[in-house]
mmCIF file of C-alpha atoms and ligand atoms in Angstrom:
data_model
loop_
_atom_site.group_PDB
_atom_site.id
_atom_site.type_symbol
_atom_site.label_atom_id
_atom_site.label_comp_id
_atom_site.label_asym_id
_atom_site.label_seq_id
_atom_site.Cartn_x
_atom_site.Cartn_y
_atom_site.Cartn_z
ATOM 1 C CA UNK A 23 -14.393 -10.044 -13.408
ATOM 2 C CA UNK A 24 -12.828 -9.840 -9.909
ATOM 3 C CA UNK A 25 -13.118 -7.031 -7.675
ATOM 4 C CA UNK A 26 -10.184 -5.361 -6.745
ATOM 5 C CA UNK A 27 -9.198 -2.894 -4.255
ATOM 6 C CA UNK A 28 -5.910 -1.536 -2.809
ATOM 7 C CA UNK A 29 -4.676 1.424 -0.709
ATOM 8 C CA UNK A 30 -1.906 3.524 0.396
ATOM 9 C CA UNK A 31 -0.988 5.914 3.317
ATOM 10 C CA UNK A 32 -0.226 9.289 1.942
ATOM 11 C CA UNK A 33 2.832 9.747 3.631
ATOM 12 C CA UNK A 34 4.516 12.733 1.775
ATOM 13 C CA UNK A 35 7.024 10.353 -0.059
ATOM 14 C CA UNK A 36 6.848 6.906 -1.968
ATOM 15 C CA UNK A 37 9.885 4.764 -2.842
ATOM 16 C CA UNK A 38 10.671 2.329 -5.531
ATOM 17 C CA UNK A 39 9.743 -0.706 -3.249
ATOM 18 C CA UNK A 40 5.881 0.997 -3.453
ATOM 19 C CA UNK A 41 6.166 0.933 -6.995
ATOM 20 C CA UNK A 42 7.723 -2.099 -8.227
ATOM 21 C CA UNK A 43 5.608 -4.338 -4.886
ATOM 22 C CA UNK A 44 2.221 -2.152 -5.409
ATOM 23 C CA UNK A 45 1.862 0.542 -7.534
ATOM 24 C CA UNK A 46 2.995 -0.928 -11.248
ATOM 25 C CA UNK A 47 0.514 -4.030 -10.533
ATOM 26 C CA UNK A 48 -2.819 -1.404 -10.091
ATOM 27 C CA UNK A 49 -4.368 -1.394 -13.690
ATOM 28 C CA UNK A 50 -7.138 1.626 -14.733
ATOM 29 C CA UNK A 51 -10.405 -0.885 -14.504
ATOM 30 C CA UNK A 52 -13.995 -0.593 -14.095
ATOM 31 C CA UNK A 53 -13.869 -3.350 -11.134
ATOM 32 C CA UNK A 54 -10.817 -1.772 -9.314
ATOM 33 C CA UNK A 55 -10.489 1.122 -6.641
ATOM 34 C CA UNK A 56 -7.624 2.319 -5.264
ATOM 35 C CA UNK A 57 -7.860 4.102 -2.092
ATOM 36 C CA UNK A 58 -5.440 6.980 -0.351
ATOM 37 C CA UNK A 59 -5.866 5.748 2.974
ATOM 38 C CA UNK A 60 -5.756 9.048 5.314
ATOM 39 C CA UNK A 61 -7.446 7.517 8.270
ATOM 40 C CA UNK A 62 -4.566 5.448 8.316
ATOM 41 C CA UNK A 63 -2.229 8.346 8.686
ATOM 42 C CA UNK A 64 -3.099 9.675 12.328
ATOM 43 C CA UNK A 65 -2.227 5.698 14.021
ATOM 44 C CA UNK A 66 1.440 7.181 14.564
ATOM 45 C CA UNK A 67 1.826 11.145 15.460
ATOM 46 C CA UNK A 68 1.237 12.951 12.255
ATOM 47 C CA UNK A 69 1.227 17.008 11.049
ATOM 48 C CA UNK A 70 -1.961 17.982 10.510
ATOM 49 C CA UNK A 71 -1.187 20.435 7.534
ATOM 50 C CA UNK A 72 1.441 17.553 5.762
ATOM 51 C CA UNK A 73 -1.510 15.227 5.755
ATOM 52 C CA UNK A 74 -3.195 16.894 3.624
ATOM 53 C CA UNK A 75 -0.392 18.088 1.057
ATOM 54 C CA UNK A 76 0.888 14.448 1.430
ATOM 55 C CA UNK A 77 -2.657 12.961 0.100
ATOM 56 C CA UNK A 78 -3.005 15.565 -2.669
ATOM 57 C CA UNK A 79 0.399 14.712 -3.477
ATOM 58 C CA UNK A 80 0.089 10.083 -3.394
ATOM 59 C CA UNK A 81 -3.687 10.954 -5.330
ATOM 60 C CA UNK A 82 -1.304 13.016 -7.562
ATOM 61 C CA UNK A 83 0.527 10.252 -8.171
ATOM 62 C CA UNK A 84 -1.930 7.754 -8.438
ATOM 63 C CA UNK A 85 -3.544 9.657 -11.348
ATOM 64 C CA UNK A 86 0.283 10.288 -13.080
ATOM 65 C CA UNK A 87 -0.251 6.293 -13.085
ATOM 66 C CA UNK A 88 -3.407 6.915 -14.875
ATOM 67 C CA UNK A 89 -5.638 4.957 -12.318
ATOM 68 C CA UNK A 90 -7.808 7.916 -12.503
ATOM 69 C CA UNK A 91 -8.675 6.996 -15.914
ATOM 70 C CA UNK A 92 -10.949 3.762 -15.087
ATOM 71 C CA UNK A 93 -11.063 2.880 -11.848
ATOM 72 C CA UNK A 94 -12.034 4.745 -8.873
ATOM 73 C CA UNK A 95 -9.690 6.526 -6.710
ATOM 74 C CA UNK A 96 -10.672 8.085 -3.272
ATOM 75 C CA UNK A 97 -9.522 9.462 -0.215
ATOM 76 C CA UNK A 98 -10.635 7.090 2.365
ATOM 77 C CA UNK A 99 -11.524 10.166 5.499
ATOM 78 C CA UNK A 100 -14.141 11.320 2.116
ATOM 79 C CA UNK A 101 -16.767 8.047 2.668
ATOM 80 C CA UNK A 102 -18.038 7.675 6.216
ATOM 81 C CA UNK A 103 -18.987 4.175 5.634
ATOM 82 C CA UNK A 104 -15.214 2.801 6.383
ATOM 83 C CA UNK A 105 -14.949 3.758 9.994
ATOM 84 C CA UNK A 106 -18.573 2.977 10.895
ATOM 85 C CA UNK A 107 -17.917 -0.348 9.153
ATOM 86 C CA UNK A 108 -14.486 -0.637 11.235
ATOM 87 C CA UNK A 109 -16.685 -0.324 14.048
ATOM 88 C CA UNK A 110 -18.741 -3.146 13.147
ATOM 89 C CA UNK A 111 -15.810 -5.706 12.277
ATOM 90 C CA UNK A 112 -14.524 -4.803 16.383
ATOM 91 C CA UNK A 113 -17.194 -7.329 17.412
ATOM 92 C CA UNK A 114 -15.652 -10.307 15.284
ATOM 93 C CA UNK A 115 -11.737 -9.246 15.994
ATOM 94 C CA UNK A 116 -10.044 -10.448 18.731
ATOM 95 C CA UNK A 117 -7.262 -8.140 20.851
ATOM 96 C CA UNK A 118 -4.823 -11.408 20.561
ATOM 97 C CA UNK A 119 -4.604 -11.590 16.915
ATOM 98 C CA UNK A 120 -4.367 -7.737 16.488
ATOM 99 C CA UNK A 121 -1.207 -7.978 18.734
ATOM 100 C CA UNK A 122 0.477 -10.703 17.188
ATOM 101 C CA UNK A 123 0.468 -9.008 13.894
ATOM 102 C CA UNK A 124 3.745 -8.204 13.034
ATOM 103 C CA UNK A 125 3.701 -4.233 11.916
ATOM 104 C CA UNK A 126 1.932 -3.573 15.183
ATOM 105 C CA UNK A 127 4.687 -5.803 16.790
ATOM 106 C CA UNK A 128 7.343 -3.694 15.185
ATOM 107 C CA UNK A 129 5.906 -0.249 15.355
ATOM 108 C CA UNK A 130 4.750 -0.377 19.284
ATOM 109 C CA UNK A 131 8.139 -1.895 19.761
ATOM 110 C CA UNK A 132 9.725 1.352 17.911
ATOM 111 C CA UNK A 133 7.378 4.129 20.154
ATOM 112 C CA UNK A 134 8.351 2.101 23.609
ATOM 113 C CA UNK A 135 6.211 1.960 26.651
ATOM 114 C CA UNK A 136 7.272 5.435 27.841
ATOM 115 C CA UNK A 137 5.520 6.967 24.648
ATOM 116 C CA UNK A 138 2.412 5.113 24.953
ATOM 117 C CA UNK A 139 1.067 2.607 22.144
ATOM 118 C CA UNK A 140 -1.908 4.512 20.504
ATOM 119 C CA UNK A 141 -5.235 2.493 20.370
ATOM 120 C CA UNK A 142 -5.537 2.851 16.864
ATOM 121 C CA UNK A 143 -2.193 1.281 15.863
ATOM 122 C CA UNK A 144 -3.972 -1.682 17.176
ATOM 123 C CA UNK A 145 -6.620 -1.267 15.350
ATOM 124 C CA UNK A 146 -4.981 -0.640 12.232
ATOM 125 C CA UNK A 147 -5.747 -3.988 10.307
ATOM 126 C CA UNK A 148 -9.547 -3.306 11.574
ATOM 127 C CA UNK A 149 -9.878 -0.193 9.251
ATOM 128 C CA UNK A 150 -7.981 -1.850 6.715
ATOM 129 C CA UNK A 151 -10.490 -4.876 6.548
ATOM 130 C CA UNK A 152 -13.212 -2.290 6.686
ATOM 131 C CA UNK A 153 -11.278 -0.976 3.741
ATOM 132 C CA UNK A 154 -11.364 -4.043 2.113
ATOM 133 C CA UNK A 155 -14.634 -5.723 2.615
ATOM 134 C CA UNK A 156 -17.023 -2.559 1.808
ATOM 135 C CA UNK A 157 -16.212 -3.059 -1.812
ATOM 136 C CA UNK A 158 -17.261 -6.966 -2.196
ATOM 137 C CA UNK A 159 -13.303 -7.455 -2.952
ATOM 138 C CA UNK A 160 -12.054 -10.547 -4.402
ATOM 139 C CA UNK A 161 -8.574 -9.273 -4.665
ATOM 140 C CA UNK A 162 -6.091 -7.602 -3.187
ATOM 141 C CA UNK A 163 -2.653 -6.228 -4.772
ATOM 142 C CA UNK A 164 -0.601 -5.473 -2.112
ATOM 143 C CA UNK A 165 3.627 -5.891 -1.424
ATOM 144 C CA UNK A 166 4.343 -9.374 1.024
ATOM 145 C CA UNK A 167 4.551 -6.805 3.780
ATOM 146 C CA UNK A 168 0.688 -6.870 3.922
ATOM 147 C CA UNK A 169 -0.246 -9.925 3.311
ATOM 148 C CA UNK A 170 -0.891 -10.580 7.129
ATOM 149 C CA UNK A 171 -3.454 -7.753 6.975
ATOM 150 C CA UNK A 172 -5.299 -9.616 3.953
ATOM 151 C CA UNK A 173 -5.301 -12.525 5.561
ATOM 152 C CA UNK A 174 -6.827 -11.071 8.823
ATOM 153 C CA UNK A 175 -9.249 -9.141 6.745
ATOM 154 C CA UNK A 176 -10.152 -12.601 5.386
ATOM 155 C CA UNK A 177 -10.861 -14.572 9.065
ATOM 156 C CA UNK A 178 -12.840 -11.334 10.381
ATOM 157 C CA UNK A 179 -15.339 -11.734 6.854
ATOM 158 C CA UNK A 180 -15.734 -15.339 7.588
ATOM 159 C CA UNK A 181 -16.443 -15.107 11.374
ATOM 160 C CA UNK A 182 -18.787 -12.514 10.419
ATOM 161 C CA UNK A 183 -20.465 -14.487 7.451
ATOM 162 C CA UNK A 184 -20.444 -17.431 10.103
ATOM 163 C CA UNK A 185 -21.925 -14.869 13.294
ATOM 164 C CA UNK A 186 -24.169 -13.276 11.193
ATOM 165 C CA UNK A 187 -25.161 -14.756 7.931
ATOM 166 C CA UNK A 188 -23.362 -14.147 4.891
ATOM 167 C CA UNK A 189 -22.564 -10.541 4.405
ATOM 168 C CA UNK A 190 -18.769 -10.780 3.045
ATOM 169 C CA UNK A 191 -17.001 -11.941 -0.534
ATOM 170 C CA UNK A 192 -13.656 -13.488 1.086
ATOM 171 C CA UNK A 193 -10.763 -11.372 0.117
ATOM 172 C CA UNK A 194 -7.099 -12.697 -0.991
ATOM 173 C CA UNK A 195 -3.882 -11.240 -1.179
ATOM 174 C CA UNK A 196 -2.455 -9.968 -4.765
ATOM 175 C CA UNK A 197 1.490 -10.090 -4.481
ATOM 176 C CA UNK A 198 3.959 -10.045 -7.269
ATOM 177 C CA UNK A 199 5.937 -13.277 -8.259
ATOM 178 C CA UNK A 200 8.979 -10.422 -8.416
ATOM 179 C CA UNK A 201 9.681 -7.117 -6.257
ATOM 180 C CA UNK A 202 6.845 -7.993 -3.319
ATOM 181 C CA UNK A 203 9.833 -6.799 -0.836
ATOM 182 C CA UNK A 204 12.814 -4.512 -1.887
ATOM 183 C CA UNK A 205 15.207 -4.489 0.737
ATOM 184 C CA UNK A 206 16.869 -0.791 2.172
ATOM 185 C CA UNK A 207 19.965 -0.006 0.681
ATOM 186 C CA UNK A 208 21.688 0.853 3.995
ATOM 187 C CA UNK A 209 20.655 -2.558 5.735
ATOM 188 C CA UNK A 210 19.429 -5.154 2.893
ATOM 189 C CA UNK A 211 17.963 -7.043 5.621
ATOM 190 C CA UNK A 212 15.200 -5.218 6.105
ATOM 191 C CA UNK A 213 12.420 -3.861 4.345
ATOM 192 C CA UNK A 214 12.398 -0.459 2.415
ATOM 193 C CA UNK A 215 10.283 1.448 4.398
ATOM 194 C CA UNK A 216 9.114 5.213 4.299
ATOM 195 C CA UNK A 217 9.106 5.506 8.536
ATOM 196 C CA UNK A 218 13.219 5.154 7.529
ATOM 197 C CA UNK A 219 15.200 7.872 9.045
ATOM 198 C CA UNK A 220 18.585 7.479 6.687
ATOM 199 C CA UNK A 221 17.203 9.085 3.162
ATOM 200 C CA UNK A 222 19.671 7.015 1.857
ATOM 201 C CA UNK A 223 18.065 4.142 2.535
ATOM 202 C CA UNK A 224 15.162 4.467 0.186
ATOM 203 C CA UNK A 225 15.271 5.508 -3.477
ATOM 204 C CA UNK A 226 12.121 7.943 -4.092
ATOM 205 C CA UNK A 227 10.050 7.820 -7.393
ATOM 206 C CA UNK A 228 10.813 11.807 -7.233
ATOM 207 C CA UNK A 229 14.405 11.359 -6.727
ATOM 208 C CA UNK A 230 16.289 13.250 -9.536
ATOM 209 C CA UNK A 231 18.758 10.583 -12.074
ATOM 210 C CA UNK A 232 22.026 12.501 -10.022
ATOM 211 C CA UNK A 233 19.948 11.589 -6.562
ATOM 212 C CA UNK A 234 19.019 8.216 -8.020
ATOM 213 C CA UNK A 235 22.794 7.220 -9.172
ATOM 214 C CA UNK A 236 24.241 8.014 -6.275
ATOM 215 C CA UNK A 237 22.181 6.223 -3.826
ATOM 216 C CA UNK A 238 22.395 3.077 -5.999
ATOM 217 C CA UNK A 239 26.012 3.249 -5.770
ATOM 218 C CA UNK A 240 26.156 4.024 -2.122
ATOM 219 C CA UNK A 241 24.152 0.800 -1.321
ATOM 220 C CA UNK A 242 25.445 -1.872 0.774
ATOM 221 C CA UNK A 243 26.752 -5.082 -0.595
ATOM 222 C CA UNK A 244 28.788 -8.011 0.234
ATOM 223 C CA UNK A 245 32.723 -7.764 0.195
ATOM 224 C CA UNK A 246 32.583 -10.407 -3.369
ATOM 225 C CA UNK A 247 32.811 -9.808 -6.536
ATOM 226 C CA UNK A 248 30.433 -11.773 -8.551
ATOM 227 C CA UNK A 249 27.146 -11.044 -9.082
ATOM 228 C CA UNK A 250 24.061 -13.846 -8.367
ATOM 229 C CA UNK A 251 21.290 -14.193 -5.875
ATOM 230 C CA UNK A 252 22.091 -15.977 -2.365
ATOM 231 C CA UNK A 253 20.884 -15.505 1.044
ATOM 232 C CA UNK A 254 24.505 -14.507 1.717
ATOM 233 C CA UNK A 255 24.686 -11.344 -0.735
ATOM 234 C CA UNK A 256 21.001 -9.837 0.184
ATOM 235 C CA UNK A 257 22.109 -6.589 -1.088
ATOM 236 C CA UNK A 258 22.993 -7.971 -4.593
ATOM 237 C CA UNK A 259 20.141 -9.804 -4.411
ATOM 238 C CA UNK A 260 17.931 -6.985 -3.772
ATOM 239 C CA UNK A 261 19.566 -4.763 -6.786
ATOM 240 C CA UNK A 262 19.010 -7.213 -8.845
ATOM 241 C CA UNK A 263 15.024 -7.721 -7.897
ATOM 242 C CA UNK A 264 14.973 -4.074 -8.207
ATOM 243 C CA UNK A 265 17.029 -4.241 -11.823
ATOM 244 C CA UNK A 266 14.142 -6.913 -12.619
ATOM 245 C CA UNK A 267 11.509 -5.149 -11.236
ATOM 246 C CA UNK A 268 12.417 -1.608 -13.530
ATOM 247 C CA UNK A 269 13.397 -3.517 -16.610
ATOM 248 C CA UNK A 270 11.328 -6.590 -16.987
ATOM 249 C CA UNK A 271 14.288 -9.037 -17.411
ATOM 250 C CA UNK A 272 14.233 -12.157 -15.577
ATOM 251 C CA UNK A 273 17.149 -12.244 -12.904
ATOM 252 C CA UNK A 274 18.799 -15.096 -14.249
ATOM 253 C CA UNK A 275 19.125 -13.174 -17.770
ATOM 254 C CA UNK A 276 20.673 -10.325 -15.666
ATOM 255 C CA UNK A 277 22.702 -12.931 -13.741
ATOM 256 C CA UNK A 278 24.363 -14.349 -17.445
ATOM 257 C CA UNK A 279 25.360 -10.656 -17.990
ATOM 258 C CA UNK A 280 26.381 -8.802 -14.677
ATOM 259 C CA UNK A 281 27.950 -12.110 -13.057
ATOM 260 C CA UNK A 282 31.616 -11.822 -13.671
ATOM 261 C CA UNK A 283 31.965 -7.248 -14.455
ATOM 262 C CA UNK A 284 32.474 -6.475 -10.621
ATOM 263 C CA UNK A 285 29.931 -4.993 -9.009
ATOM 264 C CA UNK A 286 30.788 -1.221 -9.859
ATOM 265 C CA UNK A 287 29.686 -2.462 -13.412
ATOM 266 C CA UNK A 288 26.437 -4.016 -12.226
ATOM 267 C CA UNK A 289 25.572 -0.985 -10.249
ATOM 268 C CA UNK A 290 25.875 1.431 -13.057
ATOM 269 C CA UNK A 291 23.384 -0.449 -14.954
ATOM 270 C CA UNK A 292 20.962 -1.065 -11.450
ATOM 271 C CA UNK A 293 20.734 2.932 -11.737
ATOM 272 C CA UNK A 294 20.232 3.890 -15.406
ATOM 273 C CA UNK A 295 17.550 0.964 -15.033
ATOM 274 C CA UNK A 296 16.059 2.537 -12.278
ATOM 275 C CA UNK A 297 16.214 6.340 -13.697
ATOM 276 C CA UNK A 298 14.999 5.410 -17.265
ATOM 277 C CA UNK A 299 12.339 3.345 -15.308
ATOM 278 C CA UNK A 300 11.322 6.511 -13.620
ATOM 279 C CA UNK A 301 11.583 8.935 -16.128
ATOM 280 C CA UNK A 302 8.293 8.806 -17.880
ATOM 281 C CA UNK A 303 6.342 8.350 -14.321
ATOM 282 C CA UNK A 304 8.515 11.517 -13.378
ATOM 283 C CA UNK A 305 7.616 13.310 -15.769
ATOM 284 C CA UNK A 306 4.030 13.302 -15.723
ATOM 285 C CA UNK A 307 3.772 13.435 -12.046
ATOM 286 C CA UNK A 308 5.243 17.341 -12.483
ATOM 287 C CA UNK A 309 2.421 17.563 -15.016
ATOM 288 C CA UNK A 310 -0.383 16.785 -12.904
ATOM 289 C CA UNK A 311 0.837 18.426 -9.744
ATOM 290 C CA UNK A 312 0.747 21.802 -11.527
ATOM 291 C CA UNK A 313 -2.795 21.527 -10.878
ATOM 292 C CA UNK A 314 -4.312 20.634 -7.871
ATOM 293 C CA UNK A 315 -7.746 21.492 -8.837
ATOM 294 C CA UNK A 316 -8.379 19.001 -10.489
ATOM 295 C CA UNK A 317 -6.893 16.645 -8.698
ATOM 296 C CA UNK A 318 -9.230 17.473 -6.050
ATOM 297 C CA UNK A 319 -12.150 17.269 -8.760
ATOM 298 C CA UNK A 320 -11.108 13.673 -9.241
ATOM 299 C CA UNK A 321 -10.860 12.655 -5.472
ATOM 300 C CA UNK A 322 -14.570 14.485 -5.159
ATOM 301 C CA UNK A 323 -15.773 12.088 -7.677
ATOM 302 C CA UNK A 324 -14.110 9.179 -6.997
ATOM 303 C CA UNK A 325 -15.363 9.787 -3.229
ATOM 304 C CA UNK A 326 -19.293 10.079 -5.002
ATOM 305 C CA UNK A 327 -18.812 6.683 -6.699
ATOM 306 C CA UNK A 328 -16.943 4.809 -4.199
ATOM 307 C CA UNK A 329 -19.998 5.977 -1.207
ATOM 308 C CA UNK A 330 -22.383 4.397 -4.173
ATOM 309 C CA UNK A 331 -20.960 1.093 -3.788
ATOM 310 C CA UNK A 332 -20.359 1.343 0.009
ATOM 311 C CA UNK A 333 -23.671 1.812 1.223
ATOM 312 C CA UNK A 334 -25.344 -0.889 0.264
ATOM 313 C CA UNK A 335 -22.762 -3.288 1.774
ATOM 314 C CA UNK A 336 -22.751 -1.117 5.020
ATOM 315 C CA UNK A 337 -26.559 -1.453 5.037
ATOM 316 C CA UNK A 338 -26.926 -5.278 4.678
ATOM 317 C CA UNK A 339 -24.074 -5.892 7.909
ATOM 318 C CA UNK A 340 -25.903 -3.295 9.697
ATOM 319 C CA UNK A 341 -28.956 -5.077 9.479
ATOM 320 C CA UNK A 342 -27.423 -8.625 9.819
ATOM 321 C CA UNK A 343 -26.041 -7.205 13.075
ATOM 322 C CA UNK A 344 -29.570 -5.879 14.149
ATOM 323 C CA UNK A 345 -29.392 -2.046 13.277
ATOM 324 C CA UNK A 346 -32.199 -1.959 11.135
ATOM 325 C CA UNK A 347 -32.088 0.343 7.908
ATOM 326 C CA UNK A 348 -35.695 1.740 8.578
ATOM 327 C CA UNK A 349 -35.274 3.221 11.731
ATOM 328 C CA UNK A 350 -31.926 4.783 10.444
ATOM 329 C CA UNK A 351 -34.094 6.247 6.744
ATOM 330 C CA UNK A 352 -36.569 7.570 9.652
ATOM 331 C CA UNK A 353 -34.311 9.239 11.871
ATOM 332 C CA UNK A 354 -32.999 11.440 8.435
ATOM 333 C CA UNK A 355 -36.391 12.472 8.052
ATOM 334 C CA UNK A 356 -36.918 14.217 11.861
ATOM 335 C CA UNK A 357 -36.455 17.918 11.968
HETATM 336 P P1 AMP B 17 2.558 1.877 2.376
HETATM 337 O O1 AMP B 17 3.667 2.742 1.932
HETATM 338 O O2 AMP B 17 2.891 1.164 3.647
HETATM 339 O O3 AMP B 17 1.236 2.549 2.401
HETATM 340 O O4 AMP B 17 2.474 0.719 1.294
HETATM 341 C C1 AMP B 17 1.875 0.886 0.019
HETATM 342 C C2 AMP B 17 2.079 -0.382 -0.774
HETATM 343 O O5 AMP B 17 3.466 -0.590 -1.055
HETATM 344 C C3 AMP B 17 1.609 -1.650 -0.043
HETATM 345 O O6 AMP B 17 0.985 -2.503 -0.987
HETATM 346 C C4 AMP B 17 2.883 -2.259 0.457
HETATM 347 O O7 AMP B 17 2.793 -3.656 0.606
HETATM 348 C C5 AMP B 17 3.871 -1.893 -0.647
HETATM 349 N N1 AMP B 17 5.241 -1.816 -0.121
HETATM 350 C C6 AMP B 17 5.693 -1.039 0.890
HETATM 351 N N2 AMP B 17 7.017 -1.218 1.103
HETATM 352 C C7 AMP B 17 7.419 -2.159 0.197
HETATM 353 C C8 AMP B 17 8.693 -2.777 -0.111
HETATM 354 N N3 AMP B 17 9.799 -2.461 0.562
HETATM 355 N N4 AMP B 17 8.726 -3.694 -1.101
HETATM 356 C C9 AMP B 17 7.610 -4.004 -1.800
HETATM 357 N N5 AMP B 17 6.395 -3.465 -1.572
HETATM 358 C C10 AMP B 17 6.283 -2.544 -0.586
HETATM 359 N N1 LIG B 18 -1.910 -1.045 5.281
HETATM 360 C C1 LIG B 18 -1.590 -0.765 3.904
HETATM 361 C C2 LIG B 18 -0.125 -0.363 3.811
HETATM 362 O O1 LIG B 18 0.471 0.122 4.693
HETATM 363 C C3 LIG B 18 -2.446 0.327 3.331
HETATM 364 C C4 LIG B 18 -3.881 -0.069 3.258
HETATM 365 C C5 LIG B 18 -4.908 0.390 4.033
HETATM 366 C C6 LIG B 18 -4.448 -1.013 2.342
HETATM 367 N N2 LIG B 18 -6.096 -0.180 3.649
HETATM 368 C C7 LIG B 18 -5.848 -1.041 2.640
HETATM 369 C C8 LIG B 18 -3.919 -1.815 1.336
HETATM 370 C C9 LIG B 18 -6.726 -1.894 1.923
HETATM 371 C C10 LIG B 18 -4.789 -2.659 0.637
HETATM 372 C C11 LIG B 18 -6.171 -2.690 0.934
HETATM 373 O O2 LIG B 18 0.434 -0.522 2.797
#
């Protein structure tokens, strides 16, 4: 059975690019853990107070998923081990490759000197390997946007295994045949992102159908008419990954259908796909957030289960690296 893990900043919102790339691949499993990844958070400015509504709300959703059910799901700030184990990984990363990956590239390039470059921005991919590697993970499920991050995650376990003996299974990226990258609707050549300012950019998996419609038809597109993929109509193209993505159909079978109806026609059915898609996943989201207690119940035992499995890994690349576990059981036992 391979081990999987995956993880997600809780930041207050999550779009249909996080559920058709991520989300909608993460199955309830006795091998898998899915992580809210809070420590994550505070590498750009963040609120205090909305970090912690934001994870209650992304562990809410998780659970409307029913990932609860199965796997384990955590908040990452809850188990320790992850950013002494970040700490460890420093030795084997190398300030070059940390600056050459490209959402540190385009997020320092975003602050600007003036602002100043926080330290942990660079050391994002650090924590997220420490993320990754705690949990003996085979496998990764993640939209193309992170597959850098994998990757990296994967040379800092081999260097390690090579520096210090082996310690690390070698992780690889997870990423969907269809969906790994929905595209804004204001600029289809770039990413949908959640740091995007225009709301109408991003459809939300909370959006309401009148919210939902509206954006869909608001998107950009080409001046054409006919609808089919091409690297000149990326907004077409990206509706219908998105079309795919909600309804299962293969684009070419969406292709045969939409090709020669205009692309008022097309865009009709993008959105009803996209609300019906939604509407079950809306529904019990609204369920589970009317009570937080127990989603805080789950997080609390999902942070008990995932420290289980962490420990032991932190304890063998503690000891590879020359901290040994002894002195560290005697220490606990002085007054
Ligand atoms: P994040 O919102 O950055 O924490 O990302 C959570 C998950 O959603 C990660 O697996 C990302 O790769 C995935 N993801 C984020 N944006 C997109 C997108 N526009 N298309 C597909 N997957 C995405
Ligand atoms: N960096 C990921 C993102 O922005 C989130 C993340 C943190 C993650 N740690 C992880 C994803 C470990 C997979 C595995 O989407």
């Amino acid at each position: 059975m391979a081990r999987v893990f995956s993880g997600v900043q809780p930041t207050g919102e999550a779009h249909i690019g996080n559920y058709l790339g991520a989300f909608r691949h993460w199955r309830p499993d006795p091998e898998h853990m899915y992580c809210i990844v809070d420590l994550h958070a505070i590498t750009v400015e963040h609120d205090p107070e909305a970090l912690e509504r934001d994870t209650r709300f992304m562990a809410g959703l998780l659970v409307a998923l029913g990932l609860h059910e199965g796997s384990i799901l955590f908040a990452q700030s809850d188990v320790p081990a992850h950013v002494e184990m970040m700490w460890l990984l420093t030795s084997v990363a190398t300030v070059g490759e940390l600056e050459r990956m490209t959402q540190f590239k385009a997020k320092a390039r975003a602050l600007g000197r003036r602002a100043g470059i926080p330290a942990g921005l660079l050391m994002y991919p650090v924590l997220m390997a420490a993320d990754i590697l705690l949990y003996r993970t085979d496998e990764v499920p993640v939209g193309e946007d992170q597959k850098q991050h994998v990757e990296l995650a994967r040379d800092l376990a081999e260097r390690f295994n090579r520096r210090y003996g082996e310690t690390f299974v070698l992780p690889k990226p997870a990423i969907s045949p269809v969906a790994a990258r929905i595209k804004s609707l204001s600029d289809p050549t770039r990413k949908m992102s959640k740091s995007d300012a225009d709301p109408d950019s991003k459809i939300l998996v909370t959006d309401p159908p009148d919210v939902i419609r509206r954006k869909v038809m608001a998107a950009v597109t080409d001046s054409g008419r006919e609808v089919y993929p091409s690297p000149e109509k990326p907004g077409i193209t990206n509706l219908l990954e998105i079309m795919s993505g909600f309804t299962g159909r293969p684009v070419e079978a969406l292709v045969a259908e939409y090709r020669d109806g205009g692309y008022g026609r097309f865009k009709r059915a993008v959105a009803e796909a996209v609300v019906e898609g939604l509407r079950p996943l809306q529904a019990e989201l609204a369920r589970v957030l009317a009570d937080p207690g127990a989603i805080e119940r789950i997080l609390a035992e999902g942070a008990r289960r995932a420290s289980e499995r962490a420990e032991p890994v932190l304890r063998l690349a503690r000891e590879r690296m020359g901290f040994p576990a002894v002195r560290r059981l005697a220490a606990g036992a002085l007054p």
